Coordinates of C-alpha atoms in Angstrom, one line a residue:
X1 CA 0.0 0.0 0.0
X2 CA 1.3 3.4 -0.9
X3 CA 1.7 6.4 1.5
X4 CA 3.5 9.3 -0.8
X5 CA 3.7 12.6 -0.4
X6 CA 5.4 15.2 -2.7
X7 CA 5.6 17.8 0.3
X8 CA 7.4 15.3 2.8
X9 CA 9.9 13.2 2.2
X10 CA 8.6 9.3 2.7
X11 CA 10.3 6.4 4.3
X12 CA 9.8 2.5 3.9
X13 CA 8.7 1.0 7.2
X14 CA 9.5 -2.8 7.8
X15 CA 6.8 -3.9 10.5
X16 CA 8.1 -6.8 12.9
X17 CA 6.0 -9.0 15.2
X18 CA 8.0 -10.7 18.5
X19 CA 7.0 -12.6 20.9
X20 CA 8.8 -12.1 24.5
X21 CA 8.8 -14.7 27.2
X22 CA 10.4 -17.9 27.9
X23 CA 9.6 -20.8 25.7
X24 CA 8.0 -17.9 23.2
X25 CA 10.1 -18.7 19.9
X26 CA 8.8 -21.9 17.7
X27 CA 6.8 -24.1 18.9
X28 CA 3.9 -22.5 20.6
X29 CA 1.6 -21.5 17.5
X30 CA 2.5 -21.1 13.9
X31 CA -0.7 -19.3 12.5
X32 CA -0.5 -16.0 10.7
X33 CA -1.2 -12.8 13.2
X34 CA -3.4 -10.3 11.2
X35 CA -2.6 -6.5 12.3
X36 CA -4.4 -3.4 11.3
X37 CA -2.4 -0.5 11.0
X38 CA -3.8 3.0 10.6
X39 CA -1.4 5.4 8.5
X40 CA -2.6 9.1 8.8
X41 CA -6.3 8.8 8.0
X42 CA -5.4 5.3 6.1
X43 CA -5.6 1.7 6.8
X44 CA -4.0 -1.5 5.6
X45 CA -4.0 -4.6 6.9
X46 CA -0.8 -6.7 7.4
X47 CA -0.3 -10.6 8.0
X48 CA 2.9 -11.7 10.3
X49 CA 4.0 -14.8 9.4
X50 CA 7.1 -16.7 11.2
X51 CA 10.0 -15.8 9.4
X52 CA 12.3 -19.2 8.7
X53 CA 16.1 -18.3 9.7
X54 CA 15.0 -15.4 12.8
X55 CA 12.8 -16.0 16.0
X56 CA 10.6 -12.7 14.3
X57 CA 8.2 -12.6 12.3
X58 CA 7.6 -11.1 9.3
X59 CA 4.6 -8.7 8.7
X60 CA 5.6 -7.1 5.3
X61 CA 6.6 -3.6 4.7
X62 CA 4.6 0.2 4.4
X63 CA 5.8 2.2 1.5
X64 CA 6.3 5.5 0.9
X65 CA 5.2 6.7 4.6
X66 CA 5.8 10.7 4.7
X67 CA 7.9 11.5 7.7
X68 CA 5.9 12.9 10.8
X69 CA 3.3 10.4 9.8
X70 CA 1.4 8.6 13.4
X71 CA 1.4 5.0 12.4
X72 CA -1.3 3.1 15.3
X73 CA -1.2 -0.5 15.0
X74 CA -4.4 -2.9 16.4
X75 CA -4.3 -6.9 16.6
X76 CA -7.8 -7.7 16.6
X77 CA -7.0 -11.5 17.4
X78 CA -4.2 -11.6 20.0
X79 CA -3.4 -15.6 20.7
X80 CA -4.7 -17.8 23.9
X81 CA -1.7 -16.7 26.6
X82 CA -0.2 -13.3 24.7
X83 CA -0.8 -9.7 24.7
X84 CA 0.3 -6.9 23.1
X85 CA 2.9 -4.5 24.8
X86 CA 0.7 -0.9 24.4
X87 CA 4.3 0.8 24.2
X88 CA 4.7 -0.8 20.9
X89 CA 1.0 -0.2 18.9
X90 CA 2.2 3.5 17.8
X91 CA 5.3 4.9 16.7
X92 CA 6.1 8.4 14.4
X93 CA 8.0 7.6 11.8
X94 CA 11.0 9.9 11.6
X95 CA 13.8 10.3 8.9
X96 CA 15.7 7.3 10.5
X97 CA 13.1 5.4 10.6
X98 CA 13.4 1.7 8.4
X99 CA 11.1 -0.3 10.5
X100 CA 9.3 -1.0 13.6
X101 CA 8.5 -4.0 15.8
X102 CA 5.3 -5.1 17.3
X103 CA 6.0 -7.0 21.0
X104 CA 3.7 -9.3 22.2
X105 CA 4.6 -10.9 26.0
X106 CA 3.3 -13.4 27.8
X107 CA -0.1 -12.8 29.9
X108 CA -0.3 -13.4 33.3
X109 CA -3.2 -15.3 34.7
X110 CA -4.8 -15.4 38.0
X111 CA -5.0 -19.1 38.6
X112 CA -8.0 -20.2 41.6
X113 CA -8.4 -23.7 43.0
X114 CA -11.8 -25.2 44.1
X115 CA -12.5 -28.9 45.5
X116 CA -15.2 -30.7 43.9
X117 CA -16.7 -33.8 45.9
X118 CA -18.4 -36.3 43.9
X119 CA -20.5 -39.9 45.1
X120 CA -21.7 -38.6 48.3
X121 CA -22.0 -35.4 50.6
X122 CA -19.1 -33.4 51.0
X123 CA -17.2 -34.2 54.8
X124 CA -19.4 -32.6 57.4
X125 CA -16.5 -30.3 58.1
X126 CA -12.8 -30.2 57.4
X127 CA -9.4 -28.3 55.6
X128 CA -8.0 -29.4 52.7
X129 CA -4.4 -28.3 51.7
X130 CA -3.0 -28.1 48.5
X131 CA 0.3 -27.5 47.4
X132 CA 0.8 -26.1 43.9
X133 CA 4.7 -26.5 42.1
X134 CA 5.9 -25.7 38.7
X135 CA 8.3 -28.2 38.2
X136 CA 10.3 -28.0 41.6
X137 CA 9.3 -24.8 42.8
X138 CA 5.9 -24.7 45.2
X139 CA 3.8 -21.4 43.9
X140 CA 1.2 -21.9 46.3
X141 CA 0.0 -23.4 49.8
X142 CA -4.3 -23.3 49.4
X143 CA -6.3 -23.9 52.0
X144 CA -10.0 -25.2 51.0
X145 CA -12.8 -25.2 53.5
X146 CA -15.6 -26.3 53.6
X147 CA -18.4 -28.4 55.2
X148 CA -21.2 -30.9 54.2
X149 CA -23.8 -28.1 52.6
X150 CA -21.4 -26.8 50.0
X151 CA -20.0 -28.3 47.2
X152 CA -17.5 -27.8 45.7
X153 CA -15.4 -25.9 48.2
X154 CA -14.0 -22.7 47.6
X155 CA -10.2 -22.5 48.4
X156 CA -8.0 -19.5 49.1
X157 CA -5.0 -17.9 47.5
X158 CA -5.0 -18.2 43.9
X159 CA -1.5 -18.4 42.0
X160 CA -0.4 -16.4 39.2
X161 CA 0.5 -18.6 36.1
X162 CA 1.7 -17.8 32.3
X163 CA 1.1 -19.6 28.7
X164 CA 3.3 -23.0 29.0
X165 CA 3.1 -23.4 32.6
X166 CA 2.8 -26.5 33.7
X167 CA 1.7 -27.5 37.7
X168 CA 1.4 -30.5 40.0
X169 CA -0.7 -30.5 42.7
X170 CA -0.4 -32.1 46.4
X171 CA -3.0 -32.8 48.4
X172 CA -3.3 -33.3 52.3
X173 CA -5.7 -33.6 54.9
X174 CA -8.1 -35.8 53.2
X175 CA -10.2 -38.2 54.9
X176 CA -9.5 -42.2 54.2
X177 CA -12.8 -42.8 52.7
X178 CA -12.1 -39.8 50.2
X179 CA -9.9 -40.6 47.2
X180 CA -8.2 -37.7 44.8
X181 CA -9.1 -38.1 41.0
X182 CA -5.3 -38.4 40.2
X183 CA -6.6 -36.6 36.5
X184 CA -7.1 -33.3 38.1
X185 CA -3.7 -33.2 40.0
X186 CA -1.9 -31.9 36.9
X187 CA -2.6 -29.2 34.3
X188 CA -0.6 -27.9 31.3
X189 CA -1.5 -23.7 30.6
X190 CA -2.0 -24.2 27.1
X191 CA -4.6 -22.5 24.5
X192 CA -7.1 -25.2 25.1
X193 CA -6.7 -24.6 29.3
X194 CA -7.1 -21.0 28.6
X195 CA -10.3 -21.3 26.3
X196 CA -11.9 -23.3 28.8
X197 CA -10.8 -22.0 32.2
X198 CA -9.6 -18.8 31.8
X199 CA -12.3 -15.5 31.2
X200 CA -11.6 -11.7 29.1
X201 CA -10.3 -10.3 32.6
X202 CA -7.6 -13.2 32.7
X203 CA -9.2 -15.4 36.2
X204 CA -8.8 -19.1 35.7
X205 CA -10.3 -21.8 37.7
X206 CA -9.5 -25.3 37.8
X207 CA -11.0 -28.1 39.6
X208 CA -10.0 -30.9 42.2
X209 CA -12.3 -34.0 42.3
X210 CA -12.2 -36.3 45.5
X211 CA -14.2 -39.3 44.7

């Protein structure tokens, strides 16, 4: 798309995408990012695409921008676990200017526990603990109470969690006649996780059955 201008002098404008975060080069996602970027009183839209022989991507090039020109940048489809650094969604194009990259980082996510009790009444009255680690570091110690009229139990102190996380949970304090569903006492935070757990405002719950 062409931006001249005989009054100004115009500059070509490379437009980067990068993603920032551990574990954030190949690997997570390989779909095309779309990006609308508004030139003056213009728009164009541009598709990033993961470039083969650089952790960037590619998002194609704005010609003939005149210099002083506000370039503002929206990505109307951000991927599951990213957002956009705002710092980097508008820039002026100067003289020296030859290109521009977009940062997206990794999201952080409020992660809350609750205890689920299913095959019978919840204890009459009790504390569960649950010990939360990524890898070999414990995140969280969450306390759930609860008694026999509420189900599931609410638990306290969430933990805050990013895109490729992945947890193991402990439990203790469970009576013998209780048995943990050994399926919920691991989680991957993955695009899936987030599309199912997670809302807008970036709270995620996730469930622990005792059977």
């Amino acid at each position: 798309m062409l931006f001249r201008s005989k009054e100004t002098p115009t500059r070509d404008v490379e437009i980067i995408k990068r993603w920032q975060g551990e574990g954030s080069q190949s690997g997570m996602f390989d779909t095309p990012v779309q990006l609308i970027v508004h030139v003056g009183n213009q728009q164009t839209q541009m598709t990033c695409q993961q470039a083969i022989h650089s952790g960037d991507w590619s998002c194609g090039t704005l010609e003939d921008v005149p210099v002083g020109t506000t370039v503002t940048i929206e990505e109307p489809d951000v991927p599951a676990g990213w957002e956009p650094d705002p710092n980097t969604l508008s820039f002026t194009v100067t003289e020296n200017t030859t290109s521009h990259t977009v940062v997206n980082r990794l999201r952080t996510y409020t992660l809350s526990f609750e205890k689920q009790w299913e095959g019978g009444d919840p204890p009459g009255q009790g504390l569960i603990t649950l010990t939360v680690k990524r890898g070999d570091e414990t995140i969280g110690s969450i306390t759930c109470i609860g008694d026999s009229t509420t189900n599931p139990w609410t638990c306290t102190e969430p933990v805050e969690v990013k895109l490729g996380d992945q947890l193991t949970i402990e439990e203790s304090g469970l009576d013998a006649e209780w048995q943990v569903d050994a399926s919920t006492l691991s989680l991957t935070v993955d695009a899936d996780f987030i599309e199912q757990n997670c809302d807008q405002q970036g709270d995620c719950v996730h469930t622990v059955v005792n059977q």
